[in-house]
Amino acid sequence: MISITDKTLQDLEFTTVLQTISGRCTTEIGKEKAMNIIPFKEEESLILVLTQTSEYLSSFTNNNAIPNHGFDNLTQDIKFLTIEDSFLEVGSFRKIATLSETVNALLLFLKKFQDYYPKLHQQATQVEYTKYIIQKIDEVVDKYGEIKDNASPDLVHIRREMSVVRGKVNQSFGQALSQYNSLGYLDEIRESIVENRRVLAVMAMYRRKVKGSILGSSKTGSIAYIEPEATLRYSRELSNLEYEEREEITRILKKLSNEIRPFTELLHQYQHFLSDMDVIAAKAKYALKINAILPKITKEKRLYFREAYHPILFLNNLEKKETTFPQTIELNNDSRIIVISGPNAGGKTISLKTIGLLQLMLQCGILIPVHERSETFLFDRILTDIGDNQSIENHLSTYSYRLKNMNYFLKKCNAKTLFLIDEFGTGSDPELGGALAETFLEEFYHREAFGIITTHYSNLKILANELPYASNANMLFDEKSLEPMYKLILGQAGSSFTFEVAQKNGIPYGLINRAKKKIEVGKVRFDKTIATLQKERSKLEKTSQNLKEEENKTREEGKKMESINTKIQEKLERYQELYDANQRLIYLGQKIDDISEKYFNSKDKKVVIGEFLKIIEIENSKRKKTTAKEKKTIEVIQKQVIEEVKVKVEEIRKVKKEKKIKAQKVAAEQPKVILKVGDRVRMIDGKSIGTLDKIEKNKAVVNYGIFTSKVSIDALVYVQPE
């Protein structure tokens, strides 16, 4: 069972990650669930959720996109539905139907593509598929969220009567409007709407002459709004029918509520399923943004994050268009604890937080931005002590608070613990605080816990070097500019570059020498040695980088040379074949010349024929005999070629035919010009232009210069002179 304190979540800024994921959710319940993500207690459940997120992530790059999973929150509606004799409004039923349709579509999709999404389908199999809810609601409610006319026989009858009465209302109002308008009693606007009823806009001086009910007046009092007497009677009848309609709709909704009420638990399950899908989708979208994957999770105690990015820093830098430097780090049984040292602002804390946050994210079911060959195992506890730890509430100093925190570490630390401590031992006297920090580190080491600490204390660097299963590391710095390179190097402690940085910032050299004299010579020499080693490491790193670049260039040149060599070899082979063929022809020519000379001298045909046959037999013996199988293959290829040619010919014919028909249509649409001798003409489907020499009945002789052609006069089109 994993133990994570609120302090660890705060130290690693885990809430920021959850807020980013929550922002990518489309439903309110999904957003709430995303903010409540916590580490999984069971490994089986964790692996399932991680795999589901990985499957959803793959849907962004394949052709089987997962359908929409959005829905309106129905928690209150479902809660209200559970109350006996209650009924839902028509809008709620439309939302319930949409919820059921969305779930059904998703269930069918995951069933169809279960080979692509096996773990998502596994979750979908726990949800019941039913069309009953949709059918029952569709019988009553239309797609616009209105009660259908045929929802019940009584409603059909009521709405028909309402339609008739509305017609009478409009007819009687129209008659009154015409009558009083002709008498000049109405204002320019003639009519208006009051309390959803049509009324006449009667000028105040004539209000007593108009029979009807006054429903109001204008602000100035110059207009009285009167419903005509004839219309009033039908309006009352319509009001009665509207009351009956409302009563019938209430009865229909109560009946529908009673039919849907047994499915309240299923509706809860639907919401739970879709909101889970929403969170998985949001995590997949987040993974796509930060280039996250699912690394290998092993039983072996090993944490190996290759090219790991801090996700929050990565997104911030992406927005600012700045570079984020990845880190590679490994913890295993042979190197359980790493002590990172070096100057401030070099990236020590970010490296520490990167490892802690990624491990925490992974154990909460979130994919992490690491190289695909990364792997890790699952810790029972993640303990952190990062940042300014002064407790204002408990009136504790930074050091007192840190000691209290170390006490908690000592109580909880075991072989399955990952501890992360920033600036270990600071806050007290360097000598005494360093000694106590060294003791704590020894205790964590003997408990076989895994951990990363950052420090400036030399005694901790020395201890890490002496302990068999601990190691030093440092953040690489440029040896000339003393600028950070944001690259973690394992196996060597880092100098704080205290005096070097002071000198770079303009502190007089004399003051720096006086400061050096105030501390022990051994410490200065130790720090100087580390600084020298670190500079050498930096040089080697640059040399290694240059060698890699040279190696890549050499490899590329080698590939080019290989390609050129292959081409030259092919050319030589072709020249050799040409040379051999020419030599053969020269040889045959010489032989024929010799035979010709023999015949010239002897006139003996038999000898000549014999010589010819001998040459032919020799040449045929050189030729490779074609086997029956090869003949069959050649025949098959020939047939395929013939078929392809036939298809191409048919396509060309079809295109030509379409062009001809199109040309005929264009010609038919153009105004017909009566052709006469001497006109420039061309065929309807042709391009060659000739001169009309002669017209005989329906035939015409066209002169193309080189030749003449006799065609039907209907097949010709007049061409405008240039």
XYZ file of C-alpha atoms in Angstrom:
722
model
C 0.000 0.000 0.000
C 1.589 3.276 -1.166
C 1.922 6.158 1.287
C 2.068 9.717 -0.107
C 1.730 12.755 2.166
C 0.204 16.103 1.179
C 3.658 17.614 1.637
C 5.110 15.312 -1.029
C 2.301 16.236 -3.443
C 3.018 19.913 -2.725
C 6.819 19.532 -3.029
C 6.521 17.807 -6.418
C 3.801 20.227 -7.696
C 1.541 17.273 -8.506
C -1.593 19.454 -8.313
C -0.330 21.466 -11.323
C -0.233 18.251 -13.372
C -3.772 17.359 -12.257
C -5.033 20.839 -13.147
C -3.592 20.477 -16.653
C -5.271 17.058 -17.084
C -8.552 18.340 -15.613
C -8.527 21.214 -18.119
C -8.501 18.649 -20.939
C -11.667 16.887 -19.644
C -14.957 17.656 -21.419
C -17.392 16.786 -18.592
C -17.855 18.310 -15.136
C -17.684 14.910 -13.408
C -14.517 14.092 -15.391
C -12.862 17.367 -14.302
C -13.705 16.590 -10.671
C -12.374 13.025 -10.948
C -9.133 14.249 -12.548
C -8.462 16.595 -9.628
C -8.937 13.675 -7.192
C -6.407 11.315 -8.814
C -4.305 9.574 -6.152
C -1.699 6.766 -6.252
C -3.125 3.282 -6.795
C -2.939 0.833 -3.905
C -3.069 -2.302 -6.076
C -0.573 -2.968 -8.849
C -3.155 -4.793 -10.999
C -5.511 -1.767 -11.047
C -2.600 0.577 -11.804
C -1.366 -1.496 -14.784
C -4.947 -1.641 -16.141
C -5.392 2.159 -16.029
C -1.928 2.816 -17.504
C -2.627 0.381 -20.358
C -6.043 1.941 -21.012
C -4.442 5.398 -21.274
C -1.772 3.982 -23.592
C -4.500 2.409 -25.790
C -6.413 5.698 -25.950
C -3.162 7.493 -26.857
C -2.705 5.089 -29.794
C -6.161 6.078 -31.135
C -4.732 9.505 -32.067
C -2.387 7.916 -34.622
C -4.480 5.070 -36.065
C -7.601 5.221 -38.235
C -9.996 4.008 -35.520
C -10.742 7.150 -33.504
C -12.727 6.481 -30.308
C -16.252 8.055 -30.425
C -17.405 11.022 -28.356
C -17.899 10.375 -24.622
C -19.335 13.761 -23.552
C -22.587 14.048 -21.572
C -24.589 16.492 -19.429
C -24.380 15.956 -15.674
C -27.552 14.096 -14.632
C -26.687 13.437 -10.977
C -29.471 15.660 -9.598
C -32.015 14.413 -12.157
C -31.252 10.776 -11.304
C -31.420 11.577 -7.589
C -34.833 13.222 -8.075
C -36.028 10.238 -10.145
C -35.422 7.880 -7.203
C -38.153 9.692 -5.198
C -41.459 7.817 -5.452
C -44.269 9.537 -7.474
C -41.853 12.225 -8.720
C -41.455 12.928 -12.409
C -38.779 14.562 -14.558
C -39.217 17.410 -16.999
C -39.057 16.673 -20.707
C -35.537 18.209 -21.051
C -34.117 15.739 -18.529
C -35.457 12.790 -20.528
C -33.767 14.096 -23.674
C -30.458 14.243 -21.761
C -31.009 10.693 -20.428
C -31.639 9.423 -23.979
C -28.468 11.158 -25.225
C -26.480 9.614 -22.347
C -27.770 6.143 -23.227
C -27.070 6.656 -26.959
C -23.494 7.803 -26.230
C -22.809 4.763 -24.023
C -24.321 2.356 -26.574
C -22.224 3.822 -29.411
C -19.070 3.495 -27.299
C -19.871 -0.082 -26.233
C -20.486 -1.177 -29.849
C -17.291 0.545 -31.032
C -15.089 -1.065 -28.354
C -16.638 -4.453 -29.082
C -15.907 -4.046 -32.806
C -12.308 -2.891 -32.232
C -11.458 -4.957 -29.145
C -8.239 -6.128 -30.843
C -7.029 -2.509 -30.871
C -8.354 -1.572 -27.422
C -8.509 -4.797 -25.302
C -8.296 -3.124 -21.864
C -10.824 -0.407 -22.717
C -13.140 -3.124 -24.035
C -12.613 -5.054 -20.787
C -13.991 -2.059 -18.864
C -16.864 -1.670 -21.349
C -17.996 -5.287 -20.828
C -18.964 -4.379 -17.250
C -21.613 -1.937 -18.571
C -25.040 -3.169 -19.703
C -26.105 -2.469 -23.291
C -29.823 -1.699 -23.663
C -32.047 0.130 -26.169
C -35.107 0.107 -23.874
C -34.389 3.538 -22.323
C -33.916 5.194 -25.717
C -37.018 3.508 -27.204
C -39.274 4.542 -24.317
C -38.093 8.160 -24.405
C -38.272 8.345 -28.230
C -41.919 7.239 -28.058
C -42.717 10.406 -26.096
C -39.994 13.029 -26.739
C -38.770 14.263 -30.138
C -35.144 15.163 -30.971
C -35.790 18.830 -30.084
C -36.840 17.950 -26.530
C -40.594 18.475 -27.115
C -43.487 16.107 -26.307
C -44.664 14.373 -29.485
C -48.292 14.829 -30.619
C -48.782 11.045 -30.681
C -47.392 10.527 -27.150
C -50.947 9.494 -26.150
C -54.403 9.271 -27.893
C -55.821 12.023 -25.621
C -52.944 14.369 -26.462
C -53.564 13.841 -30.194
C -57.246 14.769 -29.708
C -56.478 17.836 -27.524
C -53.857 19.225 -29.925
C -56.191 18.768 -32.911
C -58.899 20.738 -31.119
C -56.334 23.389 -30.150
C -55.341 23.723 -33.794
C -58.990 24.244 -34.822
C -59.618 26.802 -32.058
C -56.402 28.716 -32.914
C -57.718 28.950 -36.455
C -60.995 30.413 -35.171
C -59.103 32.862 -32.935
C -57.052 34.101 -35.893
C -60.112 34.258 -38.163
C -62.252 36.228 -35.683
C -59.342 38.549 -34.877
C -58.738 39.182 -38.574
C -62.402 40.137 -39.096
C -62.357 42.531 -36.115
C -59.061 44.027 -37.331
C -60.501 44.755 -40.786
C -63.746 46.142 -39.353
C -62.225 48.591 -36.831
C -59.376 49.582 -39.136
C -61.901 50.621 -41.816
C -63.682 52.736 -39.184
C -60.368 54.467 -38.342
C -60.340 53.373 -34.670
C -56.898 51.738 -34.772
C -53.457 53.250 -34.307
C -50.785 52.954 -37.052
C -49.360 49.753 -35.491
C -52.901 48.214 -35.723
C -52.160 45.242 -33.405
C -49.831 43.958 -30.674
C -49.247 41.007 -28.276
C -50.195 41.189 -24.575
C -49.935 38.197 -22.217
C -49.217 36.022 -25.258
C -52.548 37.053 -26.859
C -53.206 39.125 -29.998
C -54.848 42.482 -29.234
C -56.041 45.487 -31.252
C -54.072 48.752 -30.836
C -57.098 51.070 -30.410
C -56.660 54.828 -30.100
C -57.724 55.856 -26.582
C -60.564 58.147 -27.819
C -62.308 55.172 -29.501
C -61.803 52.518 -26.803
C -65.494 52.571 -25.777
C -66.612 51.960 -29.349
C -64.684 48.685 -29.620
C -66.345 45.662 -28.014
C -63.945 43.462 -26.105
C -61.679 43.130 -23.063
C -59.012 45.788 -22.329
C -55.753 43.976 -21.468
C -53.521 47.054 -21.094
C -52.402 50.371 -22.519
C -49.280 52.101 -23.848
C -46.946 54.061 -21.522
C -48.366 57.377 -22.742
C -51.951 56.117 -22.483
C -52.668 57.029 -26.117
C -53.299 53.392 -27.099
C -55.617 50.839 -25.468
C -54.897 47.153 -26.109
C -58.242 45.383 -26.571
C -58.984 41.741 -27.307
C -62.086 41.656 -29.574
C -65.269 40.156 -28.100
C -65.520 37.450 -30.801
C -61.896 36.452 -30.233
C -62.263 36.458 -26.431
C -64.705 33.556 -26.470
C -62.325 31.389 -28.550
C -59.332 32.480 -26.404
C -61.059 31.157 -23.273
C -61.758 27.891 -25.055
C -58.079 27.750 -26.100
C -56.956 28.418 -22.495
C -59.078 25.472 -21.302
C -57.519 23.233 -23.944
C -53.993 24.390 -22.982
C -54.753 23.465 -19.364
C -55.927 20.013 -20.499
C -52.726 19.702 -22.596
C -50.530 20.480 -19.551
C -52.410 17.948 -17.446
C -52.031 15.269 -20.133
C -48.296 16.026 -20.530
C -47.836 15.714 -16.739
C -49.598 12.327 -16.840
C -47.353 11.200 -19.770
C -44.174 12.343 -17.973
C -45.222 10.545 -14.761
C -45.797 7.352 -16.746
C -42.433 7.714 -18.498
C -40.696 8.415 -15.167
C -42.149 5.198 -13.716
C -40.827 3.262 -16.757
C -37.304 4.736 -16.470
C -37.117 4.666 -12.616
C -35.896 0.998 -12.427
C -32.807 2.052 -14.459
C -31.504 4.711 -12.040
C -28.587 2.516 -10.959
C -27.696 1.830 -14.611
C -27.782 5.575 -15.361
C -25.345 6.128 -12.470
C -23.152 3.423 -13.983
C -23.366 5.128 -17.405
C -22.179 8.424 -15.925
C -19.377 6.676 -14.059
C -18.240 4.833 -17.212
C -18.268 7.941 -19.431
C -16.549 10.139 -16.820
C -13.821 7.466 -16.448
C -13.413 7.507 -20.248
C -13.229 11.298 -20.066
C -10.346 11.152 -17.565
C -8.540 8.488 -19.633
C -8.970 10.649 -22.756
C -7.665 13.739 -20.911
C -4.611 11.794 -19.677
C -4.002 10.575 -23.243
C -4.243 14.159 -24.599
C -1.800 15.291 -21.902
C 0.555 12.402 -22.798
C 0.420 13.411 -26.473
C 1.359 17.002 -25.563
C 4.390 16.020 -23.427
C 5.448 13.013 -25.597
C 4.735 10.577 -22.754
C 4.749 6.773 -22.926
C 4.193 3.746 -20.700
C 7.671 2.512 -19.633
C 8.357 -1.079 -18.610
C 7.331 -1.823 -15.007
C 9.548 -4.519 -13.501
C 9.583 -6.629 -10.360
C 13.328 -6.061 -10.100
C 14.306 -3.116 -7.880
C 15.538 -0.738 -10.579
C 14.614 2.802 -11.566
C 16.010 3.773 -14.968
C 14.633 6.952 -16.526
C 16.362 7.687 -19.817
C 15.945 11.153 -21.383
C 13.364 12.109 -18.752
C 11.650 15.518 -18.980
C 10.038 17.479 -16.168
C 6.471 17.759 -17.620
C 5.582 21.144 -16.069
C 8.892 22.706 -17.131
C 8.567 21.120 -20.595
C 5.128 22.696 -21.224
C 6.232 26.084 -19.844
C 9.317 26.101 -22.066
C 7.241 24.926 -25.031
C 5.018 27.973 -24.584
C 8.051 30.263 -24.323
C 9.752 28.444 -27.249
C 12.727 27.580 -25.035
C 14.735 24.331 -24.819
C 14.147 21.781 -22.060
C 17.108 19.550 -21.207
C 16.299 15.878 -20.477
C 18.043 13.912 -17.712
C 19.054 10.265 -17.524
C 19.316 8.643 -14.085
C 19.457 5.102 -12.722
C 18.928 3.646 -9.240
C 19.433 -0.087 -8.616
C 20.668 -2.481 -5.941
C 24.283 -1.609 -6.811
C 23.624 2.145 -6.693
C 20.717 2.793 -4.347
C 21.552 6.389 -3.319
C 22.848 9.229 -5.496
C 24.350 12.412 -4.015
C 24.127 15.293 -6.506
C 26.479 18.215 -5.859
C 27.558 21.335 -7.707
C 26.863 25.075 -7.729
C 23.406 26.608 -7.395
C 21.244 27.304 -10.477
C 22.740 24.258 -12.188
C 19.562 22.181 -12.261
C 20.060 19.905 -9.214
C 16.611 20.551 -7.746
C 14.882 20.153 -11.144
C 16.636 16.787 -11.638
C 15.469 15.729 -8.161
C 11.883 16.867 -8.796
C 11.824 15.264 -12.264
C 12.504 11.789 -10.867
C 10.052 12.187 -7.970
C 7.232 13.664 -10.074
C 7.544 11.101 -12.866
C 7.520 8.192 -10.411
C 4.496 9.696 -8.630
C 2.650 10.307 -11.934
C 3.282 6.744 -13.049
C 1.964 5.300 -9.764
C -1.155 7.475 -10.219
C -1.873 5.990 -13.666
C -0.423 8.847 -15.770
C 2.000 8.222 -18.658
C 5.410 9.917 -18.340
C 7.799 11.685 -20.794
C 10.759 9.296 -20.938
C 12.577 7.244 -23.584
C 10.839 3.978 -24.555
C 13.673 1.900 -23.081
C 13.105 3.328 -19.611
C 11.871 1.103 -16.794
C 11.026 1.268 -13.100
C 9.439 -0.641 -10.245
C 6.705 0.469 -7.843
C 7.630 2.008 -4.471
C 5.535 1.683 -1.299
C 6.471 5.210 -0.163
C 7.769 8.411 -1.718
C 9.220 10.818 0.869
C 10.326 14.357 -0.015
C 12.001 17.295 1.673
C 12.283 20.015 -0.980
C 12.191 23.806 -0.898
C 11.791 26.334 1.930
C 10.565 24.297 4.872
C 10.055 27.034 7.470
C 6.805 26.353 9.358
C 5.006 29.592 10.212
C 2.029 27.766 11.750
C 4.144 25.836 14.264
C 6.698 28.665 14.772
C 9.524 26.323 13.750
C 12.773 27.400 12.081
C 13.843 25.829 8.798
C 16.301 23.517 10.533
C 13.836 22.485 13.264
C 11.235 21.722 10.649
C 13.738 19.691 8.634
C 14.742 17.692 11.715
C 11.073 16.953 12.367
C 10.770 15.835 8.765
C 13.869 13.619 9.074
C 12.305 12.002 12.141
C 9.256 11.135 9.989
C 11.620 9.724 7.330
C 13.295 7.500 9.943
C 9.905 6.121 11.034
C 8.697 5.343 7.477
C 11.871 4.559 5.526
C 12.282 0.938 4.318
C 13.629 -1.078 1.379
C 10.708 -0.010 -0.849
C 11.012 3.718 -0.169
C 12.118 6.455 -2.559
C 13.354 9.511 -0.660
C 14.231 12.862 -2.238
C 16.000 15.526 -0.150
C 17.076 18.928 -1.470
C 20.008 20.786 0.141
C 20.529 17.976 2.689
C 21.904 19.155 6.057
C 21.518 22.901 5.558
C 20.031 25.253 8.151
C 22.523 24.708 10.989
C 26.232 24.904 11.750
C 28.009 23.373 8.709
C 30.186 21.095 10.829
C 27.455 19.871 13.193
C 24.652 19.865 10.617
C 26.880 18.030 8.145
C 27.723 15.357 10.758
C 24.045 14.802 11.576
C 23.126 14.674 7.868
C 25.887 12.083 7.373
C 24.378 9.931 10.150
C 20.893 10.186 8.597
C 22.308 9.194 5.205
C 24.040 6.144 6.733
C 20.732 5.108 8.359
C 18.807 5.396 5.069
C 21.585 3.440 3.365
C 21.473 0.569 5.888
C 17.695 0.330 5.473
C 18.315 -0.295 1.735
C 16.108 2.638 0.714
C 16.454 4.237 -2.713
C 17.085 7.972 -2.769
C 18.490 11.103 -4.355
C 19.848 14.029 -2.366
C 21.427 17.345 -3.329
C 24.095 18.920 -1.122
C 27.101 21.241 -0.882
C 28.612 19.319 2.086
C 31.979 17.703 1.322
C 31.558 15.015 4.007
C 28.424 13.726 2.253
C 30.261 13.598 -1.087
C 33.072 11.605 0.593
C 30.560 9.255 2.274
C 28.819 8.590 -1.062
C 32.203 7.726 -2.522
C 33.022 5.329 0.355
C 29.691 3.457 0.558
C 29.651 0.501 -1.904
C 26.031 0.980 -3.031
C 25.975 4.791 -3.168
C 27.433 7.126 -5.767
C 28.117 10.767 -6.504
C 26.752 12.830 -9.384
C 27.094 16.399 -10.550
C 25.483 18.883 -12.897
C 27.860 19.649 -15.733
C 29.238 23.223 -15.985
C 31.187 24.897 -18.776
C 34.792 25.058 -17.541
C 35.399 28.492 -19.126
C 32.168 30.449 -18.743
C 30.994 28.589 -15.595
C 27.517 28.524 -17.182
C 25.320 25.482 -16.386
C 24.910 22.854 -19.127
C 21.893 21.228 -17.377
C 23.274 17.720 -17.822
C 23.508 15.214 -14.971
C 26.733 13.201 -14.851
C 26.840 10.079 -12.659
C 29.919 8.773 -10.866
C 31.645 11.989 -9.822
C 31.001 14.667 -7.196
C 30.574 18.285 -8.257
C 32.391 21.324 -6.996
C 30.400 24.291 -5.732
C 32.813 26.528 -7.703
C 32.545 28.958 -4.770
C 35.752 30.898 -5.410
C 35.555 30.551 -9.218
C 32.031 32.003 -9.310
C 33.098 34.792 -6.911
C 36.016 35.672 -9.187
C 33.750 35.646 -12.251
C 31.395 38.090 -10.526
C 34.184 40.621 -9.959
C 35.214 39.925 -6.348
C 38.847 41.095 -5.932
C 41.418 38.301 -6.123
C 43.049 39.459 -2.850
C 39.798 39.030 -0.917
C 39.290 35.546 -2.400
C 42.806 34.516 -1.251
C 42.127 35.862 2.248
C 38.904 33.802 2.341
C 40.796 30.683 1.263
C 43.244 31.163 4.168
C 40.379 31.273 6.669
C 39.314 27.700 5.956
C 41.171 24.430 6.226
C 43.758 23.785 3.511
C 42.428 20.247 3.049
C 38.939 21.453 2.182
C 40.248 23.977 -0.345
C 42.403 21.303 -1.967
C 39.488 18.830 -1.955
C 37.111 21.334 -3.591
C 39.818 22.413 -6.052
C 40.478 18.784 -7.004
C 36.759 18.208 -7.601
C 36.531 21.423 -9.639
C 39.530 20.321 -11.746
C 37.986 16.895 -12.298
C 34.697 18.514 -13.243
C 36.448 20.760 -15.769
C 38.191 17.712 -17.226
C 34.818 15.948 -17.406
C 33.358 18.948 -19.236
C 36.264 18.892 -21.740
C 35.855 15.162 -22.263
C 32.124 15.661 -22.766
C 32.781 18.238 -25.483
C 35.460 16.033 -27.078
C 33.051 13.092 -27.007
C 30.374 15.236 -28.650
C 32.801 16.360 -31.372
C 33.912 12.759 -31.968
C 30.298 11.674 -32.295
C 29.666 14.423 -34.840
C 32.782 13.404 -36.772
C 31.712 9.758 -36.607
C 28.282 10.655 -38.007
C 29.889 12.683 -40.813
C 32.275 9.802 -41.622
C 29.352 7.352 -41.645
C 27.420 9.596 -44.041
C 30.475 9.989 -46.318
C 30.933 6.216 -46.230
C 27.332 5.706 -47.325
C 27.807 8.198 -50.189
C 31.007 6.457 -51.316
C 29.275 3.079 -51.131
C 26.424 4.413 -53.274
C 28.886 5.861 -55.848
C 30.854 2.585 -55.864
C 27.646 0.603 -56.529
C 26.737 2.879 -59.454
C 30.258 2.604 -60.938
C 30.122 -1.193 -60.546
C 26.785 -1.316 -62.366
C 28.161 0.847 -65.192
C 31.245 -1.391 -65.506
C 29.024 -4.477 -65.687
C 26.922 -2.866 -68.441
C 30.060 -1.850 -70.378
C 31.408 -5.397 -69.978
C 28.146 -6.845 -71.347
C 28.286 -4.399 -74.303
C 31.922 -5.246 -74.935
C 31.182 -9.007 -74.848
C 28.269 -8.563 -77.268
C 30.419 -6.529 -79.672
C 33.239 -9.084 -79.485
C 30.751 -11.857 -80.285
C 29.452 -9.961 -83.305
C 33.039 -9.324 -84.528
C 33.837 -13.031 -84.111
C 30.710 -14.064 -86.068
C 31.554 -11.511 -88.783
C 35.051 -12.931 -89.120
C 33.686 -16.495 -89.370
C 31.178 -15.490 -92.064
C 33.966 -13.678 -93.921
C 36.115 -16.858 -93.810
C 33.219 -19.034 -95.076
C 32.509 -16.493 -97.832
C 36.142 -16.652 -98.960
C 36.086 -20.496 -98.970
C 32.944 -20.507 -101.095
C 34.494 -17.959 -103.440
C 37.466 -20.226 -103.986
C 35.795 -23.704 -103.963
C 32.158 -23.005 -104.963
C 31.257 -25.990 -102.703
C 27.789 -25.334 -101.186
C 27.844 -28.382 -98.923
C 30.974 -27.198 -97.123
C 29.508 -23.715 -96.743
C 26.199 -25.047 -95.373
C 28.089 -27.364 -93.011
C 30.183 -24.477 -91.721
C 27.037 -22.335 -91.230
C 25.251 -25.118 -89.321
C 28.328 -25.652 -87.164
C 28.399 -21.938 -86.219
C 24.633 -21.944 -85.498
C 24.893 -25.050 -83.271
C 27.794 -23.508 -81.334
C 25.811 -20.277 -80.761
C 22.642 -22.172 -79.777
C 24.586 -24.259 -77.252
C 25.549 -20.990 -75.530
C 21.952 -19.865 -75.277
C 20.069 -20.789 -72.122
C 17.204 -23.216 -72.731
C 13.840 -22.062 -71.470
C 12.151 -24.628 -69.187
C 8.412 -25.447 -69.307
C 7.909 -23.632 -66.022
C 9.667 -20.501 -67.311
C 7.604 -20.660 -70.519
C 4.444 -20.836 -68.422
C 5.590 -17.843 -66.330
C 6.344 -15.876 -69.511
C 2.902 -16.766 -70.894
C 1.234 -15.617 -67.653
C 3.153 -12.320 -67.749
C 2.241 -11.873 -71.431
C -1.425 -12.476 -70.625
C -1.272 -9.957 -67.748
C 0.331 -7.384 -70.040
C -2.318 -8.029 -72.752
C -5.108 -7.635 -70.158
C -3.570 -4.406 -68.857
C -3.268 -3.100 -72.426
C -6.925 -4.023 -73.078
C -8.010 -2.157 -69.917
C -5.941 0.897 -70.912
C -7.342 0.816 -74.462
C -10.879 0.568 -73.073
C -10.186 3.533 -70.746
C -8.838 5.594 -73.687
C -11.900 4.694 -75.769
C -14.195 5.669 -72.915
C -12.419 9.013 -72.428
C -12.552 9.707 -76.192
C -16.234 8.811 -76.295
C -16.959 11.127 -73.337
C -14.992 13.927 -75.022
C -16.944 13.377 -78.258
C -20.292 13.478 -76.439
C -19.183 16.597 -74.524
C -18.070 18.273 -77.767
C -21.398 17.401 -79.415
C -23.277 18.876 -76.448
C -21.175 22.074 -76.603
C -21.783 22.276 -80.351
C -25.518 21.709 -79.865
C -25.658 24.470 -77.233
C -23.881 26.945 -79.531
C -26.027 28.878 -82.064
C -26.060 26.959 -85.376
C -24.225 28.814 -88.161
C -25.307 28.072 -91.726
C -22.113 26.927 -93.459
C -21.132 28.145 -96.933
C -18.242 27.491 -99.321
C -15.029 29.192 -98.156
C -15.811 28.985 -94.405
C -13.160 27.770 -91.932
C -14.489 24.587 -90.250
C -13.463 21.663 -88.039
C -15.000 18.349 -86.944
C -17.125 18.528 -83.728
C -14.701 16.181 -81.890
C -11.574 17.219 -83.817
C -8.915 19.921 -83.676
C -7.720 20.201 -87.344
C -9.112 23.243 -89.170
C -9.844 23.178 -92.922
C -11.654 25.169 -95.619
C -15.094 24.208 -96.972
C -14.584 23.606 -100.738
C -17.908 22.133 -101.838
C -21.400 21.303 -100.456
C -23.428 18.471 -102.019
C -26.779 17.844 -100.283
C -25.805 16.752 -96.709
C -22.158 16.093 -97.580
C -19.308 18.568 -97.523
C -15.770 18.472 -98.963
C -13.208 19.957 -96.517
C -9.744 20.942 -97.751
C -6.999 20.479 -95.114
C -4.186 21.618 -97.415
C -2.414 18.261 -97.790
C -5.610 16.268 -98.329
C -9.388 16.649 -98.639
C -12.077 14.846 -96.701
C -15.752 14.205 -97.396
C -17.899 14.319 -94.252
C -21.473 14.929 -93.091
C -22.188 18.669 -92.896
C -23.811 18.113 -89.437
C -20.458 16.892 -88.083
C -18.796 20.257 -88.841
C -18.453 23.341 -86.641
C -17.855 26.881 -87.878
C -14.486 28.403 -86.806
C -14.154 32.177 -86.402
C -11.443 33.685 -88.627
C -8.344 34.835 -86.674
